[in-house]
Amino acid sequence: MRTIFVMFDSLNREALEIYGGTAIRTPNFLRLAERAVTFDNHYCGSMPCMPARRDIHTGRLNFMHRPWGPLEPFDNSFARQMGEAGIYTHLVTDHMHYVENGGTGYCTQYESWEMIRGQEHDTAKALVQPPLAELAEHFDPRHYPLEKLPADRPATLQTSDIIAWRRMRHAVNTMFVKAEEDFPTPKVFASALEFLELNKAAEEFFLQIESFDPHEPFCAPDRFREEYATGRNGGVLDWPSYERVADSPEEMAEVRANYAASVAECDHYLGRLLDWMDDNDAWKDTCLIVTTDHGFLLGEHEWWGKNKMPYYEEISHIPLVVWHPDCAGLAGERRRAVTQTPDLAATFLELFDLPQPVQATGQSLLPALRGACESAYRSVIFGMFAGPIGIADGQHVYYHYPVAADGEGFNLYTLAPSHMVRMFNTEELSQAELVPGFDFTQGAPVLKVPMSPDNGEAGLDAVRNRPTETQLFDLAADPAQGRPIEDDAVLARFRREIAEKMQRHDAPAEIFDLYGLERRTAEAVA
């Protein structure tokens, strides 16, 4: 079996016509859905970017033990398992977080990989003295606070300075983008199509095509931007901070238009891949899976972004479309089975007749693809470390919060002590102790490190922004999640199921107290 896995980043399912979206033309997602099977109840797992990718590699949730960070030394990786079984794996990506300290270990699980430079704040072009005044004329200061930057970078940066420096780096990158083929997404798909052309005679391989778009900044080639142009005059507004909406309707429309252009770009280049499938009659022997890691709020619920608010459906309920040559007779069908990100690893392995590691908790999507799980009850949990825990079952969704909002009592468990950009500092490491591992660490002990209450990679901001109402929603009656409900029976069931799933993932003992949940004894579980 040949398998192509396409993952976009921050793709809001409601931006796609196959899920009822009307604001953006996405003909190639429609084209794929007409041939393949669309999943209607697919959810994320651990959030955001790198935690999601750890779920994908290991086939299990990781947000109960650690926030953002590298692949751990004891982690199983589906890509490494495939390689050890003689299956060639290749990754093409422009996801710049892979080359930061907190993203190490993932790319090297593949037999080969290519990193396309220049997304977000990746320093693709090294300008010692960037033309700040010139750039400030082009970008809106609310998204690009370039006026805060001194002529010379200081030795120590405050948080606001870091944001300004990162956005300046993206502004610099745009100076060197002269034509559509210079943008990262076209480069990603060009590289992927080159791999496919070079290896189209191969009977077996796994190709992962990973596009950072439509993740912010929403920067797309002119022809896509022109299609959704608002007519607004002013600096570029394409990188909203994760915060409550305080923009005018005109400004909101501009940001949404730039996101629409980025989604349209993704759709177009997905179409290039579908063209290759058509031209090479690859549908008969190649599986194609298309999804995202999480969604993004574009003003819905009066928020921009993710991470700092309840994980509303726009964030956690994500698209998934699957083509399998053996299921050609199911063209255009839809599935209501509840699935989530960790299920991908089990699916990839089953496609190549490989066993799932005992540490994995995900379920292969193939039975659901064939329609075998439509009536089976399943709930899934999702979230960020130390943040609210979401649970969904296809009918209701609920966000369960820690007892306290200060983050005290949470410990990180790791053998790869790194934050998103920097390694753990000596103060953090001085508090670490080596403790027995968990059921997934394969006998290895781990470092137990008290979490700092200002850890921006955890879900603490979402807890601090907790709504006053109980966050239980009936999605059938209220798909927009505008009216929380009270239902003691559903709440009790969901809380019990969250605790059971935490226990299934061998969550640290203190986590249960921190969330006010009951940990069952071994005798009770048996």
Coordinates of C-alpha atoms in Angstrom, one line a residue:
M1 CA 0.0 0.0 0.0
R2 CA 1.2 3.5 -0.8
T3 CA -0.1 6.2 1.6
I4 CA -0.2 10.0 1.3
F5 CA -1.0 11.9 4.5
V6 CA -1.8 15.6 4.1
M7 CA -2.0 17.8 7.1
F8 CA -2.8 21.5 7.1
D9 CA -2.4 23.6 10.2
S10 CA -5.2 25.5 11.9
L11 CA -7.8 24.6 9.3
N12 CA -11.2 25.5 10.6
R13 CA -13.7 22.8 9.4
E14 CA -16.4 25.5 8.9
A15 CA -14.2 27.1 6.3
L16 CA -14.7 24.1 4.0
E17 CA -17.8 23.6 1.8
I18 CA -17.8 19.9 2.6
Y19 CA -18.7 20.9 6.2
G20 CA -21.3 23.6 5.2
G21 CA -19.0 26.5 4.8
T22 CA -20.1 29.1 2.3
A23 CA -17.6 32.0 2.6
I24 CA -14.7 30.3 0.8
R25 CA -14.6 28.3 -2.4
T26 CA -12.9 25.0 -1.8
P27 CA -13.6 23.0 -5.0
N28 CA -10.8 20.5 -4.5
F29 CA -11.9 19.5 -1.0
L30 CA -15.3 19.0 -2.6
R31 CA -13.6 17.0 -5.4
L32 CA -11.9 14.7 -2.9
A33 CA -15.0 14.3 -0.8
E34 CA -17.0 13.2 -3.8
R35 CA -14.6 10.3 -4.2
A36 CA -13.7 9.6 -0.6
V37 CA -15.4 9.3 2.8
T38 CA -15.8 12.3 5.0
F39 CA -15.8 12.0 8.8
D40 CA -18.3 14.3 10.6
N41 CA -17.2 13.8 14.3
H42 CA -13.4 13.9 14.2
Y43 CA -11.7 15.7 17.1
C44 CA -8.2 16.9 18.0
G45 CA -6.4 15.4 20.9
S46 CA -3.5 17.2 22.6
M47 CA -3.0 20.8 21.6
P48 CA -1.5 22.8 20.0
C49 CA 1.1 22.1 17.3
M50 CA 3.8 19.9 18.8
P51 CA 1.6 18.1 21.3
A52 CA -0.7 17.2 18.4
R53 CA 2.2 15.8 16.4
R54 CA 3.3 13.7 19.4
D55 CA -0.2 12.3 19.5
I56 CA 0.1 11.4 15.8
H57 CA 3.5 9.7 16.2
T58 CA 2.7 7.8 19.3
G59 CA -1.0 7.0 18.9
R60 CA -1.8 8.2 22.4
L61 CA -2.8 11.5 24.2
N62 CA 0.1 13.3 25.9
F63 CA -1.4 16.5 27.3
M64 CA -1.8 15.0 30.8
H65 CA 2.0 14.7 31.4
R66 CA 3.6 17.6 29.6
P67 CA 2.9 20.6 27.4
W68 CA 4.8 21.5 24.2
G69 CA 8.1 19.7 23.7
P70 CA 10.2 17.3 21.7
L71 CA 9.5 13.7 21.0
E72 CA 10.6 11.8 24.1
P73 CA 13.4 9.1 24.0
F74 CA 10.9 6.4 25.1
D75 CA 8.2 7.5 22.6
N76 CA 7.1 5.1 19.9
S77 CA 6.8 6.7 16.5
F78 CA 4.7 5.1 13.7
A79 CA 7.3 6.5 11.2
R80 CA 10.2 4.8 12.9
Q81 CA 8.2 1.6 13.2
M82 CA 7.5 1.7 9.5
G83 CA 11.2 2.3 8.7
E84 CA 12.3 -0.6 10.8
A85 CA 9.8 -2.8 8.9
G86 CA 11.4 -1.7 5.6
I87 CA 8.7 0.8 4.5
Y88 CA 10.1 4.0 3.1
T89 CA 8.8 7.1 4.9
H90 CA 9.3 10.7 3.7
L91 CA 8.2 14.1 5.2
V92 CA 7.9 17.4 3.4
T93 CA 7.0 20.3 5.7
D94 CA 7.3 24.0 6.2
H95 CA 6.2 23.7 9.9
M96 CA 9.0 25.8 11.3
H97 CA 8.5 24.6 14.9
Y98 CA 10.2 21.3 14.0
V99 CA 13.5 23.2 13.9
E100 CA 13.1 24.8 17.3
N101 CA 14.3 23.2 20.6
G102 CA 10.7 22.2 21.4
G103 CA 10.2 20.4 18.1
T104 CA 13.2 18.1 17.9
G105 CA 13.1 14.4 17.3
Y106 CA 10.0 14.3 15.0
C107 CA 11.5 14.8 11.5
T108 CA 14.3 12.3 12.1
Q109 CA 11.8 9.5 12.6
Y110 CA 11.4 9.4 8.8
E111 CA 13.8 7.8 6.3
S112 CA 14.1 11.2 4.7
W113 CA 12.7 14.7 5.2
E114 CA 12.7 18.2 3.7
M115 CA 12.2 21.4 5.6
I116 CA 10.9 24.3 3.5
R117 CA 12.1 27.5 5.2
G118 CA 10.3 30.9 5.7
Q119 CA 7.1 30.3 7.6
E120 CA 5.9 32.5 10.5
H121 CA 9.0 33.8 12.4
D122 CA 11.5 31.4 10.8
T123 CA 14.6 33.4 10.0
A124 CA 14.9 32.4 6.4
K125 CA 16.8 35.5 5.4
A126 CA 19.4 36.9 7.9
L127 CA 19.3 40.7 7.8
V128 CA 21.4 42.2 10.6
Q129 CA 19.8 45.6 10.1
P130 CA 16.3 45.1 8.7
P131 CA 14.6 48.2 7.1
L132 CA 12.1 48.7 10.0
A133 CA 10.8 52.1 8.8
E134 CA 10.0 50.7 5.4
L135 CA 8.3 47.6 6.8
A136 CA 6.3 49.6 9.3
E137 CA 4.7 51.5 6.4
H138 CA 3.4 48.2 4.9
F139 CA 2.2 46.4 8.1
D140 CA -0.5 47.4 10.5
P141 CA 1.1 48.1 13.9
R142 CA -1.6 46.2 15.8
H143 CA -0.4 43.0 14.2
Y144 CA 3.2 44.1 13.6
P145 CA 4.3 46.4 16.4
L146 CA 7.6 47.2 14.7
E147 CA 7.8 50.6 16.2
K148 CA 8.7 48.9 19.5
L149 CA 11.9 47.5 18.1
P150 CA 15.1 49.3 18.9
A151 CA 17.7 49.6 16.1
D152 CA 19.9 47.0 17.9
R153 CA 18.5 43.9 19.5
P154 CA 18.9 44.0 23.3
A155 CA 20.5 41.1 25.2
T156 CA 17.3 40.4 27.1
L157 CA 13.8 40.5 25.6
Q158 CA 10.5 41.0 27.3
T159 CA 7.5 39.0 26.1
S160 CA 6.1 42.0 24.1
D161 CA 9.5 42.5 22.6
I162 CA 9.7 38.8 21.6
I163 CA 6.4 39.1 19.8
A164 CA 7.6 42.2 17.9
W165 CA 10.8 40.6 16.9
R166 CA 9.1 37.4 15.6
R167 CA 6.7 39.4 13.6
M168 CA 9.5 41.5 12.2
R169 CA 11.1 38.3 11.0
H170 CA 8.0 37.3 9.0
A171 CA 7.9 40.8 7.6
V172 CA 11.5 40.4 6.4
N173 CA 10.7 37.1 4.9
T174 CA 8.0 38.7 2.7
M175 CA 10.6 41.0 1.2
F176 CA 12.0 38.0 -0.7
V177 CA 8.8 36.5 -1.9
K178 CA 8.5 37.8 -5.5
A179 CA 6.2 35.2 -7.2
E180 CA 3.7 32.5 -6.2
E181 CA 6.2 29.7 -6.3
D182 CA 8.3 31.5 -3.7
F183 CA 5.5 31.0 -1.0
P184 CA 6.0 28.1 1.4
T185 CA 2.9 26.1 0.5
P186 CA 3.6 26.0 -3.3
K187 CA 7.2 24.9 -2.3
V188 CA 5.9 22.1 -0.1
F189 CA 3.6 20.7 -2.7
A190 CA 6.3 21.1 -5.4
S191 CA 8.7 19.0 -3.3
A192 CA 6.0 16.4 -2.6
L193 CA 5.1 16.1 -6.2
E194 CA 8.8 15.7 -7.1
F195 CA 9.0 12.8 -4.6
L196 CA 5.9 11.2 -6.1
E197 CA 7.3 11.6 -9.6
L198 CA 10.6 10.1 -8.6
N199 CA 8.9 7.2 -6.9
K200 CA 5.7 6.6 -8.8
A201 CA 6.9 3.1 -9.7
A202 CA 7.3 2.1 -6.1
E203 CA 4.7 -0.2 -4.7
E204 CA 5.0 0.9 -1.1
F205 CA 5.9 4.2 0.7
F206 CA 4.5 6.6 3.2
L207 CA 4.5 10.3 2.3
Q208 CA 3.6 13.0 4.8
I209 CA 2.8 16.4 3.2
E210 CA 2.5 19.0 6.0
S211 CA 1.6 22.6 5.2
F212 CA 1.8 25.2 7.9
D213 CA -0.9 27.2 6.1
P214 CA -3.6 28.3 6.8
H215 CA -1.9 29.0 10.2
E216 CA -1.3 32.6 10.9
P217 CA 0.1 34.9 9.5
F218 CA -2.5 34.5 6.8
C219 CA -0.2 35.3 3.9
A220 CA -1.2 34.0 0.5
P221 CA -0.3 34.8 -3.1
D222 CA -2.0 37.8 -4.7
R223 CA -4.4 35.9 -6.8
F224 CA -6.0 34.3 -3.8
R225 CA -6.1 37.6 -1.8
E226 CA -7.7 39.4 -4.7
E227 CA -10.6 36.9 -4.8
Y228 CA -11.4 37.8 -1.2
A229 CA -10.3 41.4 -1.2
T230 CA -12.4 43.7 1.1
G231 CA -11.3 47.0 -0.4
R232 CA -9.8 48.2 2.9
N233 CA -6.9 50.6 2.7
G234 CA -4.3 50.3 5.3
G235 CA -1.4 48.2 6.6
V236 CA -1.5 44.4 6.5
L237 CA -3.8 42.7 9.1
D238 CA -3.1 39.0 8.9
W239 CA -1.8 37.9 12.3
P240 CA -4.3 38.4 15.1
S241 CA -3.1 37.9 18.7
Y242 CA -5.0 35.3 20.7
E243 CA -7.3 37.7 22.5
R244 CA -10.9 38.9 22.8
V245 CA -12.1 40.7 19.7
A246 CA -11.8 44.5 19.9
D247 CA -11.8 45.2 16.2
S248 CA -14.1 47.1 13.9
P249 CA -16.3 45.1 11.5
E250 CA -14.1 46.3 8.7
E251 CA -10.9 45.1 10.4
M252 CA -12.5 41.7 11.3
A253 CA -13.5 41.3 7.6
E254 CA -10.0 42.0 6.5
V255 CA -8.5 39.4 8.8
R256 CA -11.1 36.8 7.8
A257 CA -10.5 37.6 4.1
N258 CA -6.8 37.0 4.5
Y259 CA -7.6 33.6 6.2
A260 CA -9.9 32.8 3.4
A261 CA -7.2 33.5 0.9
S262 CA -4.8 31.1 2.7
V263 CA -7.5 28.4 2.8
A264 CA -8.1 28.9 -0.9
E265 CA -4.4 28.5 -1.5
C266 CA -4.4 25.3 0.4
D267 CA -7.4 24.0 -1.6
H268 CA -5.6 24.9 -4.9
Y269 CA -2.5 23.0 -4.0
L270 CA -4.4 20.0 -2.7
G271 CA -5.9 20.0 -6.2
R272 CA -2.4 19.7 -7.7
L273 CA -2.0 16.5 -5.7
L274 CA -5.4 15.2 -6.8
D275 CA -4.3 16.0 -10.4
W276 CA -1.3 13.8 -9.9
M277 CA -3.5 11.0 -8.5
D278 CA -5.7 11.3 -11.7
D279 CA -2.8 11.5 -14.1
N280 CA -1.0 8.5 -12.7
D281 CA -4.1 6.3 -12.0
A282 CA -2.9 6.3 -8.3
W283 CA -6.4 6.0 -6.9
K284 CA -6.2 2.2 -7.4
D285 CA -3.2 1.6 -5.1
T286 CA -2.7 4.7 -3.0
C287 CA -4.5 5.7 0.2
L288 CA -5.0 9.5 0.8
I289 CA -5.8 11.0 4.2
V290 CA -6.4 14.7 4.7
T291 CA -6.8 16.5 8.0
T292 CA -5.5 19.2 10.3
D293 CA -4.1 19.4 13.9
H294 CA -6.7 21.9 15.3
G295 CA -8.9 24.8 14.1
F296 CA -8.9 28.5 14.8
L297 CA -11.4 31.1 16.0
L298 CA -11.9 34.0 13.6
G299 CA -14.1 36.2 15.9
E300 CA -16.6 33.4 16.7
H301 CA -17.5 33.5 20.4
E302 CA -15.8 37.0 20.4
W303 CA -12.3 35.5 20.3
W304 CA -9.3 35.3 18.0
G305 CA -7.1 32.2 17.9
K306 CA -6.9 29.2 20.2
N307 CA -5.5 28.2 23.6
K308 CA -6.9 31.0 25.7
M309 CA -10.6 30.2 25.7
P310 CA -12.8 27.1 25.8
Y311 CA -11.9 24.8 23.0
Y312 CA -15.0 25.5 21.1
E313 CA -16.0 23.4 18.1
E314 CA -14.2 25.7 15.7
I315 CA -10.9 24.7 17.5
S316 CA -11.4 21.1 18.5
H317 CA -13.8 19.6 15.9
I318 CA -11.7 19.2 12.9
P319 CA -11.9 18.0 9.3
L320 CA -11.0 14.5 8.1
V321 CA -11.4 12.9 4.7
V322 CA -10.1 9.4 3.8
W323 CA -9.7 7.7 0.5
H324 CA -8.9 4.0 0.4
P325 CA -8.7 2.0 -2.8
D326 CA -10.7 -0.9 -1.2
C327 CA -13.5 1.5 -0.4
A328 CA -14.1 2.9 -3.8
G329 CA -17.7 1.9 -3.6
L330 CA -18.3 4.2 -0.6
A331 CA -17.6 7.4 -2.7
G332 CA -19.2 10.4 -1.2
E333 CA -20.4 8.8 2.0
R334 CA -20.1 10.3 5.5
R335 CA -19.4 8.8 8.9
R336 CA -20.7 9.8 12.3
A337 CA -18.3 7.7 14.3
V338 CA -16.4 9.7 16.9
T339 CA -12.7 9.7 16.1
Q340 CA -9.7 11.8 17.0
T341 CA -6.0 12.5 16.2
P342 CA -4.3 9.6 18.0
D343 CA -6.3 7.3 15.8
L344 CA -4.1 8.2 12.9
A345 CA -1.1 6.2 14.0
A346 CA -3.1 3.1 14.4
T347 CA -4.6 3.6 10.9
F348 CA -1.2 4.2 9.3
L349 CA 0.2 1.0 10.8
E350 CA -2.8 -1.1 9.9
L351 CA -2.5 0.1 6.3
F352 CA 0.9 -1.6 6.2
D353 CA -0.2 -4.6 8.3
L354 CA 2.0 -3.5 11.2
P355 CA 0.9 -4.0 14.9
Q356 CA 0.1 -1.1 17.1
P357 CA 2.5 -0.7 20.1
V358 CA 0.9 -1.8 23.4
Q359 CA 1.4 1.8 24.7
A360 CA -0.9 3.3 22.1
T361 CA -4.5 4.0 22.9
G362 CA -5.9 5.1 19.5
Q363 CA -8.1 3.1 17.3
S364 CA -7.7 2.4 13.6
L365 CA -10.0 4.5 11.4
L366 CA -10.5 1.6 8.9
P367 CA -13.4 -0.1 10.6
A368 CA -15.2 3.3 10.9
L369 CA -14.3 4.0 7.2
R370 CA -16.1 0.9 6.2
G371 CA -19.1 1.9 8.3
A372 CA -18.7 -0.6 11.2
C373 CA -18.7 1.9 14.1
E374 CA -21.7 4.1 13.2
S375 CA -23.8 3.0 16.2
A376 CA -21.1 2.3 18.7
Y377 CA -20.8 4.8 21.6
R378 CA -17.5 6.5 22.0
S379 CA -16.4 9.7 23.7
V380 CA -13.0 11.3 23.3
I381 CA -11.1 13.8 25.4
F382 CA -8.9 16.6 24.2
G383 CA -7.0 19.6 25.6
M384 CA -3.8 21.3 26.7
F385 CA -1.7 20.6 29.7
A386 CA -3.1 22.2 32.8
G387 CA -6.0 23.7 30.8
P388 CA -9.7 22.6 30.5
I389 CA -10.3 19.1 29.3
G390 CA -12.8 18.8 26.5
I391 CA -15.0 15.7 26.0
A392 CA -17.3 15.0 23.0
D393 CA -19.5 12.1 22.1
G394 CA -21.1 13.3 18.9
Q395 CA -24.1 14.7 20.7
H396 CA -22.8 16.8 23.5
V397 CA -19.5 18.5 24.3
Y398 CA -18.2 19.6 27.7
Y399 CA -15.2 21.5 28.9
H400 CA -14.0 20.5 32.4
Y401 CA -11.8 22.9 34.3
P402 CA -9.2 22.4 37.1
V403 CA -10.4 23.2 40.6
A404 CA -8.1 26.3 40.9
A405 CA -6.9 28.8 38.3
D406 CA -3.4 29.4 39.6
G407 CA -1.7 26.4 38.1
E408 CA -0.2 25.3 41.4
G409 CA 0.4 21.6 41.8
F410 CA 0.9 20.7 38.2
N411 CA 4.2 18.8 37.4
L412 CA 5.8 18.3 34.0
Y413 CA 7.1 14.7 33.3
T414 CA 9.8 14.5 30.7
L415 CA 13.2 13.3 29.7
A416 CA 13.5 16.0 27.0
P417 CA 13.2 19.2 29.1
S418 CA 12.6 21.9 26.6
H419 CA 10.1 24.7 26.0
M420 CA 9.0 25.9 22.6
V421 CA 12.1 27.8 21.9
R422 CA 14.5 27.4 24.8
M423 CA 15.7 24.5 26.9
F424 CA 14.7 24.3 30.6
N425 CA 16.8 26.8 32.6
T426 CA 18.9 25.9 35.6
E427 CA 16.3 27.2 38.0
E428 CA 13.7 24.8 36.6
L429 CA 16.1 21.9 36.5
S430 CA 17.2 22.6 40.1
Q431 CA 13.7 21.7 41.2
A432 CA 13.6 18.5 39.1
E433 CA 13.6 15.0 40.7
L434 CA 14.0 11.7 38.9
V435 CA 10.9 9.6 39.6
P436 CA 9.5 6.2 38.3
G437 CA 8.0 6.4 34.8
F438 CA 4.6 5.7 33.5
D439 CA 3.1 2.8 31.5
F440 CA 4.3 4.4 28.2
T441 CA 7.9 5.2 29.2
Q442 CA 9.0 1.6 28.7
G443 CA 10.7 1.2 32.0
A444 CA 12.5 4.6 31.9
P445 CA 12.3 7.0 34.8
V446 CA 11.4 10.6 34.1
L447 CA 12.1 14.1 35.4
K448 CA 9.3 15.5 37.5
V449 CA 9.5 19.3 37.3
P450 CA 7.0 21.7 39.0
M451 CA 5.3 23.8 36.4
S452 CA 5.8 27.5 36.5
P453 CA 2.5 29.5 36.8
D454 CA 3.6 31.7 33.9
N455 CA 4.1 28.7 31.5
G456 CA 2.7 30.1 28.3
E457 CA 2.8 26.7 26.6
A458 CA 0.2 25.2 29.0
G459 CA -3.5 25.9 29.1
L460 CA -3.4 28.3 32.0
D461 CA -4.8 31.3 30.1
A462 CA -7.8 29.2 29.1
V463 CA -8.4 28.5 32.8
R464 CA -8.0 32.1 33.8
N465 CA -10.6 33.1 31.0
R466 CA -13.1 30.5 32.2
P467 CA -16.7 31.4 31.5
T468 CA -19.1 31.7 34.4
E469 CA -21.6 29.1 33.1
T470 CA -21.0 25.3 33.1
Q471 CA -19.6 24.6 29.7
L472 CA -21.9 21.8 28.5
F473 CA -23.5 22.1 25.1
D474 CA -26.0 20.1 23.2
L475 CA -24.6 20.2 19.7
A476 CA -27.7 18.9 18.0
A477 CA -29.9 21.7 19.4
D478 CA -27.2 24.4 19.6
P479 CA -24.4 23.8 17.1
A480 CA -23.1 27.4 17.5
Q481 CA -22.6 26.8 21.3
G482 CA -24.4 29.9 22.3
R483 CA -26.6 28.3 25.1
P484 CA -24.8 26.2 27.7
I485 CA -27.1 23.7 29.4
E486 CA -27.4 22.0 32.8
D487 CA -27.8 18.3 32.6
D488 CA -26.7 16.5 35.8
A489 CA -26.8 13.0 34.2
V490 CA -24.6 14.0 31.2
L491 CA -22.2 15.9 33.4
A492 CA -21.8 13.0 35.8
R493 CA -21.2 10.6 32.9
F494 CA -18.7 12.9 31.2
R495 CA -16.8 13.5 34.4
R496 CA -16.6 9.8 35.0
E497 CA -15.5 9.2 31.4
I498 CA -12.8 11.9 31.6
A499 CA -11.4 10.2 34.7
E500 CA -11.5 6.8 33.1
K501 CA -9.6 8.1 30.0
M502 CA -7.1 9.9 32.2
Q503 CA -6.5 6.6 34.0
R504 CA -6.2 4.7 30.7
H505 CA -3.4 7.1 29.9
D506 CA -1.7 6.6 33.3
A507 CA -2.2 10.3 34.2
P508 CA -0.2 11.4 37.2
A509 CA -2.0 10.9 40.5
E510 CA -2.1 14.6 41.4
I511 CA -4.0 15.4 38.2
F512 CA -7.2 13.8 39.5
D513 CA -7.2 16.0 42.6
L514 CA -6.3 19.1 40.5
Y515 CA -9.4 18.5 38.3
G516 CA -11.7 17.3 41.2
L517 CA -12.1 13.9 39.7
E518 CA -12.2 10.4 41.3
R519 CA -9.3 8.0 40.6
R520 CA -10.6 4.5 40.7
T521 CA -8.6 1.8 42.5
A522 CA -7.0 -1.1 40.7
E523 CA -9.6 -3.4 42.2
A524 CA -12.5 -1.2 41.0
V525 CA -11.0 -1.0 37.5
A526 CA -10.7 -4.8 37.4

